[in-house]
Amino acid sequence: MKDGPDIARIASLIGDPARANMLTALMAGRALTATELAHEAGVTAQTASSHLARLVAGGLVQDRRQGRHKYVTLASDEVARVLESLMGLAAGAGHLRTRTGPRNAALRKARVCYNHLAGEMGTVLYDRMHAVGALATLGDALDLTESGHAWLGRFDLDAAAFARGRAPLCRACLDWSERRSHLGGRLGRAVLARIESLGWAQREGQSRVIRFTPDGERRFRRLLVD
Amino acid sequence: MKDGPDIARIASLIGDPARANMLTALMAGRALTATELAHEAGVTAQTASSHLARLVAGGLVQDRRQGRHKYVTLASDEVARVLESLMGLAAGAGHLRTRTGPRNAALRKARVCYNHLAGEMGTVLYDRMHAVGALATLGDALDLTESGHAWLGRFDLDAAAFARGRAPLCRACLDWSERRSHLGGRLGRAVLARIESLGWAQREGQSRVIRFTPDGERRFRRLLVD
DNA sequence: GCGATGCTTCGGTTATGATCGAAGCATGAA
DNA sequence: TTCATGCTTCGATCATAACCGAAGCATCGC
């Protein structure tokens, strides 16, 4: 009756529609200002302010003041993963908020999950890296293997260059549309950044959609199978 | 602003303290009756009835009538995993509902997560099976390898005997106390059942705690390292 | 048949919190 | 300085839903 962590506390935080909209918007990985989030949630600046105060107190988001702006981001990758898994449940229960349309198809194809690549393209990458032995799971710690370091050369990425931070280098993140894992962590972020800097794909407006160019997708897929 | 599944819908379901208590109680894996759940939640039978109706409608639990009783279980392993990950967030935010005590230590050591073994003992099993190559991850699909089938012989378990069901045979489930994966899925359930039938451990009362006997723990650990 | 038990429906009370208008307080620009 | 912008605090309104008492309806045991 009273063992374990207080699950209701944070669930009720996510359970309010306005706050859920804010959190969903923050899944795009960008830092957003308080007024931008108010707009996303469809409420006035005053109410958004109180919502944000609660989210900060609950440890779900972080805020950073810069001049007269207040920039807000998700507090951690773990928060993003919980949100993603909740989306999986909601989608499975058949309660999509939007009818399936072209916009939704694009979301399923490729989108940003906090700061890394998700959707079909994300899982393809993850699966391939596993198949060639670039990734190895030991316990829950997903690790980049020796050959994985070399393999990353195709992307002109040097894993050794990443400073050792507290956040894990690799992270398996469950994808709500594909129902499988994709690559998260600092490496996931780096790969996405690389794809963008190569001009293979770019984020669409303020949404989570990542739009690959036809040529970009071809190059990306070829890089995987070679 | 309005893409993706309706996350607030289910989060608000979990967000009510009474319902959260019910769901936490159901994490023990047993089917509970409506009145038992009312007691767990600390509310009267009437209010529990309406809460349960909501949980069923939301797809979080399943109910089965038997005589004049109503037996309730979690709807799926996925629900259990989401709850477990929410506990991880809540625990990380430092908002445990109970002060750390002997009861809590037992919970961290070994407990049941829906229907499989969690806590330190669960992660030890998972790590070991990975280390000896009994488990392999391919994409998100965790799989039992050839050698894994043989390895299971130590437990007198024959994976081939499990009927092929819709639920995956193996499942990595994130542990809120250990912050790592443990073994879920039908195999996880079978292993726990085996441990119990061997008398190595048993569930404690109505809680989630699994109490190993000194001898049982010794045998279990020896089986892993041999 | 009878009473007891388990669950549900109905009605009404109450508390929580989501919301906004208006005013206050910073910061940055002119 | 003065004005505009971004955010917060205060106060009040209002809707939602959590809750229980009482009554209703099944099912079980006798």
Coordinates of C-alpha atoms (C1' of nucleotides) in Angstrom, one line a residue:
Chain A
M1 CA 0.0 0.0 0.0
K2 CA 2.9 2.4 0.6
D3 CA 6.0 0.8 -0.7
G4 CA 8.0 2.3 -3.6
P5 CA 8.4 5.7 -4.9
D6 CA 5.6 8.2 -5.2
I7 CA 4.5 7.5 -8.7
A8 CA 1.3 9.7 -8.5
R9 CA 3.3 12.8 -7.9
I10 CA 5.0 12.9 -11.3
A11 CA 2.2 11.2 -13.2
S12 CA -0.2 13.9 -12.2
L13 CA 2.4 16.4 -13.3
I14 CA 2.4 14.9 -16.8
G15 CA -1.4 14.3 -16.6
D16 CA -2.5 17.9 -17.1
P17 CA -3.1 18.6 -20.8
A18 CA -1.3 21.9 -20.8
R19 CA 1.8 20.5 -19.1
A20 CA 1.7 17.4 -21.3
N21 CA 1.7 19.7 -24.4
M22 CA 4.7 21.5 -23.1
L23 CA 6.6 18.4 -22.4
T24 CA 5.7 17.0 -25.8
A25 CA 7.0 20.2 -27.4
L26 CA 10.2 19.9 -25.4
M27 CA 10.7 16.4 -26.8
A28 CA 11.9 18.2 -29.9
G29 CA 15.1 18.8 -27.9
R30 CA 15.2 22.6 -28.4
A31 CA 15.2 24.9 -25.4
L32 CA 11.9 26.9 -25.5
T33 CA 11.1 30.1 -23.7
A34 CA 8.2 30.4 -21.3
T35 CA 6.0 32.3 -23.7
E36 CA 6.7 29.8 -26.5
L37 CA 5.6 27.0 -24.2
A38 CA 2.5 29.0 -23.3
H39 CA 1.6 29.2 -26.9
E40 CA 2.3 25.4 -27.4
A41 CA 0.0 24.6 -24.5
G42 CA -2.6 27.0 -25.6
V43 CA -2.8 29.0 -22.3
T44 CA -1.8 32.5 -21.2
A45 CA 1.6 33.4 -19.9
Q46 CA 0.4 33.6 -16.3
T47 CA -0.9 30.0 -16.2
A48 CA 2.2 28.8 -18.1
S49 CA 4.3 30.4 -15.5
S50 CA 2.7 28.4 -12.7
H51 CA 2.8 25.2 -14.7
L52 CA 6.5 25.6 -15.4
A53 CA 7.2 26.3 -11.7
R54 CA 5.6 23.0 -10.9
L55 CA 7.5 21.1 -13.6
V56 CA 10.8 22.5 -12.3
A57 CA 9.9 21.6 -8.7
G58 CA 9.0 18.1 -9.9
G59 CA 12.3 17.7 -11.5
L60 CA 10.9 17.1 -15.0
V61 CA 12.4 20.2 -16.7
Q62 CA 15.3 22.6 -16.1
D63 CA 15.2 26.3 -16.6
R64 CA 18.0 28.7 -17.4
R65 CA 17.6 32.4 -17.2
Q66 CA 19.2 34.5 -19.9
G67 CA 18.5 38.2 -19.9
R68 CA 14.7 38.5 -19.7
H69 CA 14.1 35.1 -21.2
K70 CA 13.6 31.9 -19.4
Y71 CA 14.8 28.9 -21.4
V72 CA 13.3 25.5 -20.6
T73 CA 14.5 22.0 -21.5
L74 CA 13.7 18.5 -20.3
A75 CA 15.7 17.7 -17.2
S76 CA 17.3 14.5 -18.5
D77 CA 17.2 11.7 -21.1
E78 CA 15.4 9.6 -18.5
V79 CA 12.5 12.0 -18.6
A80 CA 12.4 11.8 -22.4
R81 CA 12.4 8.1 -22.2
V82 CA 9.5 8.0 -19.8
L83 CA 7.5 10.3 -22.0
E84 CA 8.3 8.2 -25.1
S85 CA 7.1 5.1 -23.3
L86 CA 3.9 6.8 -22.2
M87 CA 3.3 7.7 -25.8
G88 CA 3.7 4.1 -26.7
L89 CA 1.0 3.1 -24.2
A90 CA -1.3 5.9 -25.4
A91 CA -0.8 4.9 -29.0
G92 CA -1.3 1.3 -28.2
A93 CA -4.6 2.1 -26.5
G94 CA -5.6 3.6 -29.8
H95 CA -6.1 7.1 -28.5
L96 CA -4.1 9.1 -31.0
R97 CA -4.9 12.8 -30.7
T98 CA -4.5 13.3 -34.4
R99 CA -6.1 11.4 -37.2
T100 CA -3.4 9.6 -39.2
G101 CA -2.4 11.8 -42.1
P102 CA 0.7 12.8 -44.1
R103 CA 2.0 14.7 -41.1
N104 CA 1.8 11.7 -39.0
A105 CA 3.5 9.5 -41.6
A106 CA 6.4 11.8 -41.6
L107 CA 6.6 11.6 -37.8
R108 CA 6.7 7.8 -38.0
K109 CA 9.4 7.9 -40.7
A110 CA 11.9 10.2 -38.9
R111 CA 11.6 12.5 -36.0
V112 CA 13.7 13.8 -33.2
C113 CA 13.4 12.2 -29.8
Y114 CA 14.8 14.8 -27.4
N115 CA 18.1 15.1 -29.2
H116 CA 18.5 12.0 -31.3
L117 CA 17.0 10.3 -34.3
A118 CA 13.8 8.3 -33.8
G119 CA 11.2 6.7 -36.0
E120 CA 11.9 4.2 -38.8
M121 CA 15.2 5.7 -39.7
G122 CA 16.3 5.7 -36.1
T123 CA 15.6 2.0 -35.6
V124 CA 17.2 1.1 -38.9
L125 CA 20.4 2.7 -37.7
Y126 CA 20.2 1.0 -34.3
D127 CA 19.5 -2.5 -35.8
R128 CA 22.3 -2.2 -38.3
M129 CA 24.9 -1.1 -35.7
H130 CA 23.9 -4.1 -33.6
A131 CA 24.1 -6.5 -36.5
V132 CA 27.6 -5.5 -37.5
G133 CA 28.7 -5.7 -33.8
A134 CA 29.3 -2.0 -33.4
L135 CA 27.1 -2.0 -30.4
A136 CA 27.1 -4.5 -27.5
T137 CA 24.8 -4.6 -24.5
L138 CA 26.3 -5.6 -21.2
G139 CA 23.6 -5.5 -18.6
D140 CA 21.8 -2.3 -19.3
A141 CA 24.9 -0.5 -20.3
L142 CA 24.9 -0.2 -24.1
D143 CA 28.5 0.0 -25.3
L144 CA 30.4 0.9 -28.4
T145 CA 32.7 -1.9 -29.3
E146 CA 36.3 -1.7 -30.7
S147 CA 35.0 -2.3 -34.2
G148 CA 32.2 0.2 -33.5
H149 CA 34.8 3.0 -33.1
A150 CA 36.1 2.2 -36.5
W151 CA 32.7 1.8 -38.0
L152 CA 31.8 5.3 -36.9
G153 CA 34.5 6.5 -39.3
R154 CA 31.9 6.3 -42.1
F155 CA 30.2 9.2 -40.5
D156 CA 33.5 11.0 -40.0
L157 CA 32.7 10.6 -36.3
D158 CA 35.4 10.0 -33.8
A159 CA 34.0 8.6 -30.6
A160 CA 37.2 9.2 -28.7
A161 CA 36.7 12.9 -29.3
F162 CA 33.6 12.9 -27.2
A163 CA 34.5 14.2 -23.7
R164 CA 33.6 11.6 -21.1
G165 CA 30.5 13.1 -19.5
R166 CA 28.2 11.8 -16.8
A167 CA 25.6 10.9 -19.4
P168 CA 26.1 7.5 -21.0
L169 CA 27.7 7.5 -24.5
C170 CA 25.1 5.0 -25.8
R171 CA 21.5 4.6 -24.7
A172 CA 18.7 2.4 -26.0
C173 CA 15.5 4.4 -26.3
L174 CA 12.2 2.8 -26.9
D175 CA 10.4 4.1 -30.0
W176 CA 6.6 4.6 -29.6
S177 CA 5.8 4.3 -33.3
E178 CA 8.2 1.4 -34.2
R179 CA 7.9 -0.3 -30.8
R180 CA 11.6 -1.0 -30.8
S181 CA 14.8 0.6 -29.7
H182 CA 16.7 3.4 -31.4
L183 CA 20.1 4.9 -30.5
G184 CA 20.1 7.6 -27.8
G185 CA 22.7 9.0 -25.5
R186 CA 25.5 11.4 -26.5
L187 CA 26.4 9.2 -29.5
G188 CA 22.8 9.4 -30.8
R189 CA 23.0 13.2 -30.5
A190 CA 26.2 13.3 -32.4
V191 CA 24.9 11.2 -35.2
L192 CA 21.9 13.3 -35.7
A193 CA 24.0 16.5 -35.6
R194 CA 26.2 14.9 -38.3
I195 CA 23.3 14.0 -40.5
E196 CA 22.1 17.6 -40.3
S197 CA 25.5 19.1 -40.9
L198 CA 25.9 17.0 -44.0
G199 CA 22.6 18.4 -45.3
W200 CA 21.0 14.9 -45.5
A201 CA 18.1 16.0 -43.5
Q202 CA 16.7 18.9 -41.5
R203 CA 14.1 19.6 -38.9
E204 CA 10.8 20.8 -40.1
G205 CA 9.7 24.0 -38.5
Q206 CA 9.1 23.7 -34.8
S207 CA 7.8 20.2 -35.0
R208 CA 9.6 17.0 -34.2
V209 CA 9.6 15.9 -37.9
I210 CA 12.9 15.3 -39.5
R211 CA 12.7 15.6 -43.3
F212 CA 15.3 13.6 -45.2
T213 CA 16.2 14.7 -48.7
P214 CA 15.9 11.9 -51.3
D215 CA 19.6 12.0 -51.8
G216 CA 20.3 12.2 -48.1
E217 CA 18.2 9.2 -47.4
R218 CA 20.0 7.2 -50.2
R219 CA 23.4 8.1 -48.8
F220 CA 22.4 7.3 -45.3
R221 CA 21.1 3.9 -46.2
R222 CA 24.1 3.1 -48.3
L223 CA 26.4 4.0 -45.5
L224 CA 24.7 1.4 -43.3
V225 CA 24.8 -1.6 -45.6
D226 CA 28.3 -1.2 -47.0
Chain B
M1 CA 1.3 21.3 -30.2
K2 CA -0.9 18.4 -31.2
D3 CA 1.2 15.7 -32.7
G4 CA 1.7 12.3 -31.2
P5 CA -0.5 10.2 -28.9
D6 CA -2.5 11.7 -26.0
I7 CA -0.1 11.3 -23.2
A8 CA -2.1 13.3 -20.7
R9 CA -5.0 10.9 -20.8
I10 CA -3.2 8.0 -19.3
A11 CA -0.8 10.0 -17.2
S12 CA -3.7 11.6 -15.4
L13 CA -5.1 8.1 -14.8
I14 CA -1.9 7.1 -13.1
G15 CA -1.7 10.5 -11.4
D16 CA -4.5 10.0 -8.9
P17 CA -3.1 8.7 -5.6
A18 CA -5.8 6.1 -5.1
R19 CA -5.3 4.7 -8.6
A20 CA -1.6 4.9 -8.3
N21 CA -1.8 2.8 -5.1
M22 CA -3.9 0.3 -6.9
L23 CA -1.5 0.0 -9.8
T24 CA 1.5 -0.3 -7.5
A25 CA -0.3 -3.1 -5.7
L26 CA -1.0 -4.8 -9.0
M27 CA 2.7 -4.7 -9.8
A28 CA 3.0 -7.7 -7.4
G29 CA 1.5 -9.7 -10.3
R30 CA -1.3 -11.3 -8.4
A31 CA -4.9 -10.7 -9.5
L32 CA -6.7 -8.7 -6.8
T33 CA -10.4 -8.3 -6.1
A34 CA -12.1 -4.9 -6.2
T35 CA -12.4 -4.8 -2.4
E36 CA -8.8 -5.7 -1.9
L37 CA -7.8 -2.9 -4.1
A38 CA -10.1 -0.5 -2.3
H39 CA -8.3 -1.4 0.9
E40 CA -4.9 -1.0 -0.8
A41 CA -5.9 2.5 -2.0
G42 CA -7.5 3.4 1.3
V43 CA -10.9 4.3 -0.1
T44 CA -14.4 2.8 0.2
A45 CA -15.7 0.2 -2.2
Q46 CA -17.8 2.7 -4.1
T47 CA -15.0 5.0 -5.0
A48 CA -12.8 2.1 -5.9
S49 CA -15.4 0.9 -8.2
S50 CA -15.4 4.1 -10.2
H51 CA -11.6 4.2 -10.2
L52 CA -11.5 0.7 -11.6
A53 CA -13.9 1.5 -14.3
R54 CA -11.7 4.3 -15.4
L55 CA -8.6 2.2 -15.4
V56 CA -10.3 -0.5 -17.5
A57 CA -11.6 2.1 -19.9
G58 CA -8.1 3.5 -20.2
G59 CA -6.6 0.1 -21.0
L60 CA -4.3 0.0 -18.0
V61 CA -5.9 -3.0 -16.3
Q62 CA -8.1 -5.9 -17.2
D63 CA -10.9 -7.3 -15.2
R64 CA -12.4 -10.7 -15.1
R65 CA -15.6 -11.6 -13.3
Q66 CA -15.7 -14.8 -11.4
G67 CA -18.8 -15.4 -9.3
R68 CA -19.4 -12.4 -7.3
H69 CA -15.8 -11.4 -7.4
K70 CA -14.1 -9.1 -9.8
Y71 CA -10.5 -10.0 -10.4
V72 CA -8.2 -7.3 -11.7
T73 CA -4.7 -7.5 -13.2
L74 CA -2.5 -5.2 -15.1
A75 CA -3.4 -5.1 -18.8
S76 CA 0.1 -6.0 -20.1
D77 CA 3.8 -6.1 -19.5
E78 CA 4.1 -2.8 -21.2
V79 CA 2.0 -1.2 -18.5
A80 CA 4.2 -2.7 -15.9
R81 CA 7.3 -1.4 -17.6
V82 CA 5.9 2.1 -17.8
L83 CA 5.0 2.0 -14.1
E84 CA 8.5 0.8 -13.3
S85 CA 10.1 3.6 -15.2
L86 CA 7.9 6.1 -13.6
M87 CA 9.1 4.7 -10.2
G88 CA 12.6 5.3 -11.4
L89 CA 11.9 8.9 -12.1
A90 CA 10.2 9.4 -8.8
A91 CA 13.0 7.7 -6.9
G92 CA 15.6 9.7 -8.8
A93 CA 13.8 12.9 -7.9
G94 CA 14.2 11.9 -4.3
H95 CA 10.6 11.6 -3.4
L96 CA 10.3 8.2 -1.9
R97 CA 7.1 7.8 0.0
T98 CA 8.7 5.7 2.7
R99 CA 11.8 6.4 4.7
T100 CA 14.5 3.9 3.9
G101 CA 14.1 1.0 6.3
P102 CA 14.5 -2.8 6.5
R103 CA 11.4 -3.2 4.4
N104 CA 12.8 -1.1 1.7
A105 CA 16.1 -2.8 1.7
A106 CA 14.3 -6.1 1.1
L107 CA 12.5 -4.5 -1.8
R108 CA 15.8 -3.4 -3.4
K109 CA 17.3 -6.8 -2.9
A110 CA 14.6 -8.9 -4.6
R111 CA 11.0 -8.2 -5.5
V112 CA 8.5 -9.2 -8.1
C113 CA 8.0 -6.9 -11.1
Y114 CA 4.6 -7.8 -12.4
N115 CA 5.5 -11.5 -12.9
H116 CA 9.3 -11.7 -13.0
L117 CA 12.3 -11.2 -10.7
A118 CA 13.5 -7.6 -10.1
G119 CA 15.9 -5.9 -7.8
E120 CA 19.6 -6.8 -7.2
M121 CA 18.9 -10.5 -7.7
G122 CA 17.1 -9.8 -11.0
T123 CA 19.9 -7.7 -12.5
V124 CA 22.5 -10.2 -11.4
L125 CA 20.7 -12.9 -13.4
Y126 CA 20.3 -10.7 -16.4
D127 CA 23.9 -9.6 -16.4
R128 CA 25.2 -13.1 -16.1
M129 CA 23.1 -14.4 -18.9
H130 CA 24.4 -11.6 -21.1
A131 CA 28.0 -12.3 -20.1
V132 CA 27.9 -16.0 -21.0
G133 CA 26.1 -15.2 -24.3
A134 CA 22.8 -16.8 -23.3
L135 CA 21.0 -13.6 -24.3
A136 CA 21.6 -11.5 -27.4
T137 CA 20.0 -8.3 -28.3
L138 CA 19.1 -7.7 -31.9
G139 CA 17.4 -4.4 -32.3
D140 CA 15.0 -4.2 -29.4
A141 CA 14.2 -7.9 -29.6
L142 CA 16.0 -9.6 -26.8
D143 CA 16.6 -13.2 -27.8
L144 CA 17.7 -16.5 -26.3
T145 CA 20.7 -17.9 -28.1
E146 CA 21.5 -21.5 -29.0
S147 CA 23.8 -21.8 -26.0
G148 CA 21.2 -20.0 -24.0
H149 CA 18.8 -22.9 -24.5
A150 CA 21.4 -25.3 -23.1
W151 CA 22.3 -22.9 -20.3
L152 CA 18.7 -23.0 -19.1
G153 CA 19.2 -26.6 -18.4
R154 CA 20.7 -25.7 -15.1
F155 CA 17.3 -24.5 -14.0
D156 CA 15.7 -27.6 -15.4
L157 CA 14.0 -25.2 -17.8
D158 CA 13.3 -26.1 -21.4
A159 CA 12.6 -23.0 -23.4
A160 CA 11.3 -25.1 -26.3
A161 CA 8.5 -26.2 -24.1
F162 CA 7.1 -22.7 -23.8
A163 CA 4.2 -22.3 -26.3
R164 CA 4.9 -19.6 -28.8
G165 CA 2.7 -16.8 -27.6
R166 CA 2.2 -13.2 -28.7
A167 CA 4.2 -11.9 -25.8
P168 CA 7.9 -11.9 -26.4
L169 CA 9.9 -14.7 -24.8
C170 CA 12.5 -12.3 -23.4
R171 CA 12.2 -8.7 -22.4
A172 CA 14.5 -6.2 -20.9
C173 CA 12.8 -4.4 -18.1
L174 CA 14.3 -1.4 -16.4
D175 CA 14.7 -1.7 -12.7
W176 CA 13.9 1.4 -10.7
S177 CA 16.2 0.6 -7.7
E178 CA 19.2 -0.8 -9.7
R179 CA 18.8 1.5 -12.7
R180 CA 19.6 -1.3 -15.0
S181 CA 17.8 -4.0 -16.9
H182 CA 16.5 -7.3 -15.5
L183 CA 14.9 -10.2 -17.3
G184 CA 11.2 -10.0 -18.1
G185 CA 8.9 -11.6 -20.7
R186 CA 7.7 -15.2 -20.5
L187 CA 11.1 -16.5 -19.7
G188 CA 11.4 -14.1 -16.8
R189 CA 8.1 -15.4 -15.5
A190 CA 9.2 -19.0 -15.9
V191 CA 12.5 -18.5 -14.0
L192 CA 10.7 -16.9 -11.1
A193 CA 8.2 -19.7 -11.0
R194 CA 11.1 -22.2 -11.0
I195 CA 12.9 -20.4 -8.1
E196 CA 9.7 -20.5 -6.1
S197 CA 8.9 -24.1 -6.9
L198 CA 12.4 -25.1 -5.8
G199 CA 11.8 -23.4 -2.5
W200 CA 14.7 -21.0 -2.9
A201 CA 12.5 -18.0 -2.3
Q202 CA 9.0 -17.0 -1.7
R203 CA 6.8 -14.0 -1.8
E204 CA 6.3 -12.2 1.4
G205 CA 2.7 -11.7 2.3
Q206 CA 0.9 -9.4 -0.1
S207 CA 3.9 -7.2 -0.8
R208 CA 6.3 -7.2 -3.7
V209 CA 9.1 -8.5 -1.6
I210 CA 10.7 -11.8 -2.5
R211 CA 12.5 -13.4 0.4
F212 CA 15.3 -15.7 -0.5
T213 CA 16.3 -18.4 2.0
P214 CA 20.1 -18.3 2.8
D215 CA 20.5 -21.7 1.1
G216 CA 18.3 -20.7 -1.8
E217 CA 20.4 -17.6 -2.5
R218 CA 23.6 -19.6 -2.3
R219 CA 22.3 -22.2 -4.7
F220 CA 21.0 -19.5 -7.1
R221 CA 24.3 -17.6 -7.2
R222 CA 26.4 -20.8 -7.6
L223 CA 24.2 -21.8 -10.5
L224 CA 25.1 -18.5 -12.2
V225 CA 28.8 -18.6 -11.9
D226 CA 29.5 -22.2 -12.7
Chain C
dG1 C1' -36.9 -19.4 0.6
dC2 C1' -33.5 -16.4 3.7
dG3 C1' -29.5 -13.5 4.9
dA4 C1' -24.7 -12.3 3.9
dT5 C1' -21.2 -10.8 0.8
dG6 C1' -19.3 -8.3 -3.3
dC7 C1' -19.9 -4.9 -6.4
dT8 C1' -22.4 -1.0 -8.7
dT9 C1' -25.3 3.2 -9.3
dC10 C1' -27.2 7.6 -7.7
dG11 C1' -27.1 12.1 -5.3
dG12 C1' -24.9 15.6 -3.1
dT13 C1' -20.8 17.7 -0.7
dT14 C1' -16.4 19.3 -0.9
dA15 C1' -11.7 20.3 -2.2
dT16 C1' -8.4 20.9 -5.5
dG17 C1' -6.3 23.2 -9.1
dA18 C1' -6.7 25.2 -13.8
dT19 C1' -7.6 29.5 -15.6
dC20 C1' -7.4 34.5 -16.5
dG21 C1' -7.4 39.8 -15.5
dA22 C1' -4.8 43.1 -13.4
dA23 C1' -0.9 44.7 -11.4
dG24 C1' 4.1 44.3 -10.2
dC25 C1' 9.0 43.7 -11.4
dA26 C1' 12.8 42.9 -13.7
dT27 C1' 15.7 43.4 -18.2
dG28 C1' 16.8 45.6 -22.6
dA29 C1' 16.2 49.1 -26.1
dA30 C1' 15.8 54.0 -27.5
Chain D
dT1 C1' 15.0 58.9 -18.5
dT2 C1' 11.0 56.4 -20.9
dC3 C1' 8.9 52.7 -23.1
dA4 C1' 8.3 47.9 -24.5
dT5 C1' 8.9 43.1 -23.6
dG6 C1' 9.1 38.8 -20.8
dC7 C1' 7.9 36.8 -16.8
dT8 C1' 5.8 36.5 -12.1
dT9 C1' 2.5 37.3 -8.2
dC10 C1' -2.1 38.2 -6.5
dG11 C1' -7.0 37.5 -6.3
dA12 C1' -11.1 35.6 -7.8
dT13 C1' -13.9 32.5 -10.6
dC14 C1' -15.2 28.2 -12.0
dA15 C1' -15.2 23.3 -13.4
dT16 C1' -13.7 18.9 -12.5
dA17 C1' -13.6 14.9 -10.1
dA18 C1' -12.7 12.5 -5.7
dC19 C1' -15.3 11.1 -2.0
dC20 C1' -18.9 8.9 0.8
dG21 C1' -23.9 7.5 2.4
dA22 C1' -27.6 5.1 1.0
dA23 C1' -29.9 2.2 -1.9
dG24 C1' -30.0 -1.4 -5.6
dC25 C1' -28.6 -5.8 -7.7
dA26 C1' -26.5 -9.7 -8.4
dT27 C1' -24.3 -14.2 -6.4
dC28 C1' -23.3 -17.5 -2.9
dG29 C1' -24.2 -20.4 1.3
dC30 C1' -27.6 -22.1 4.1

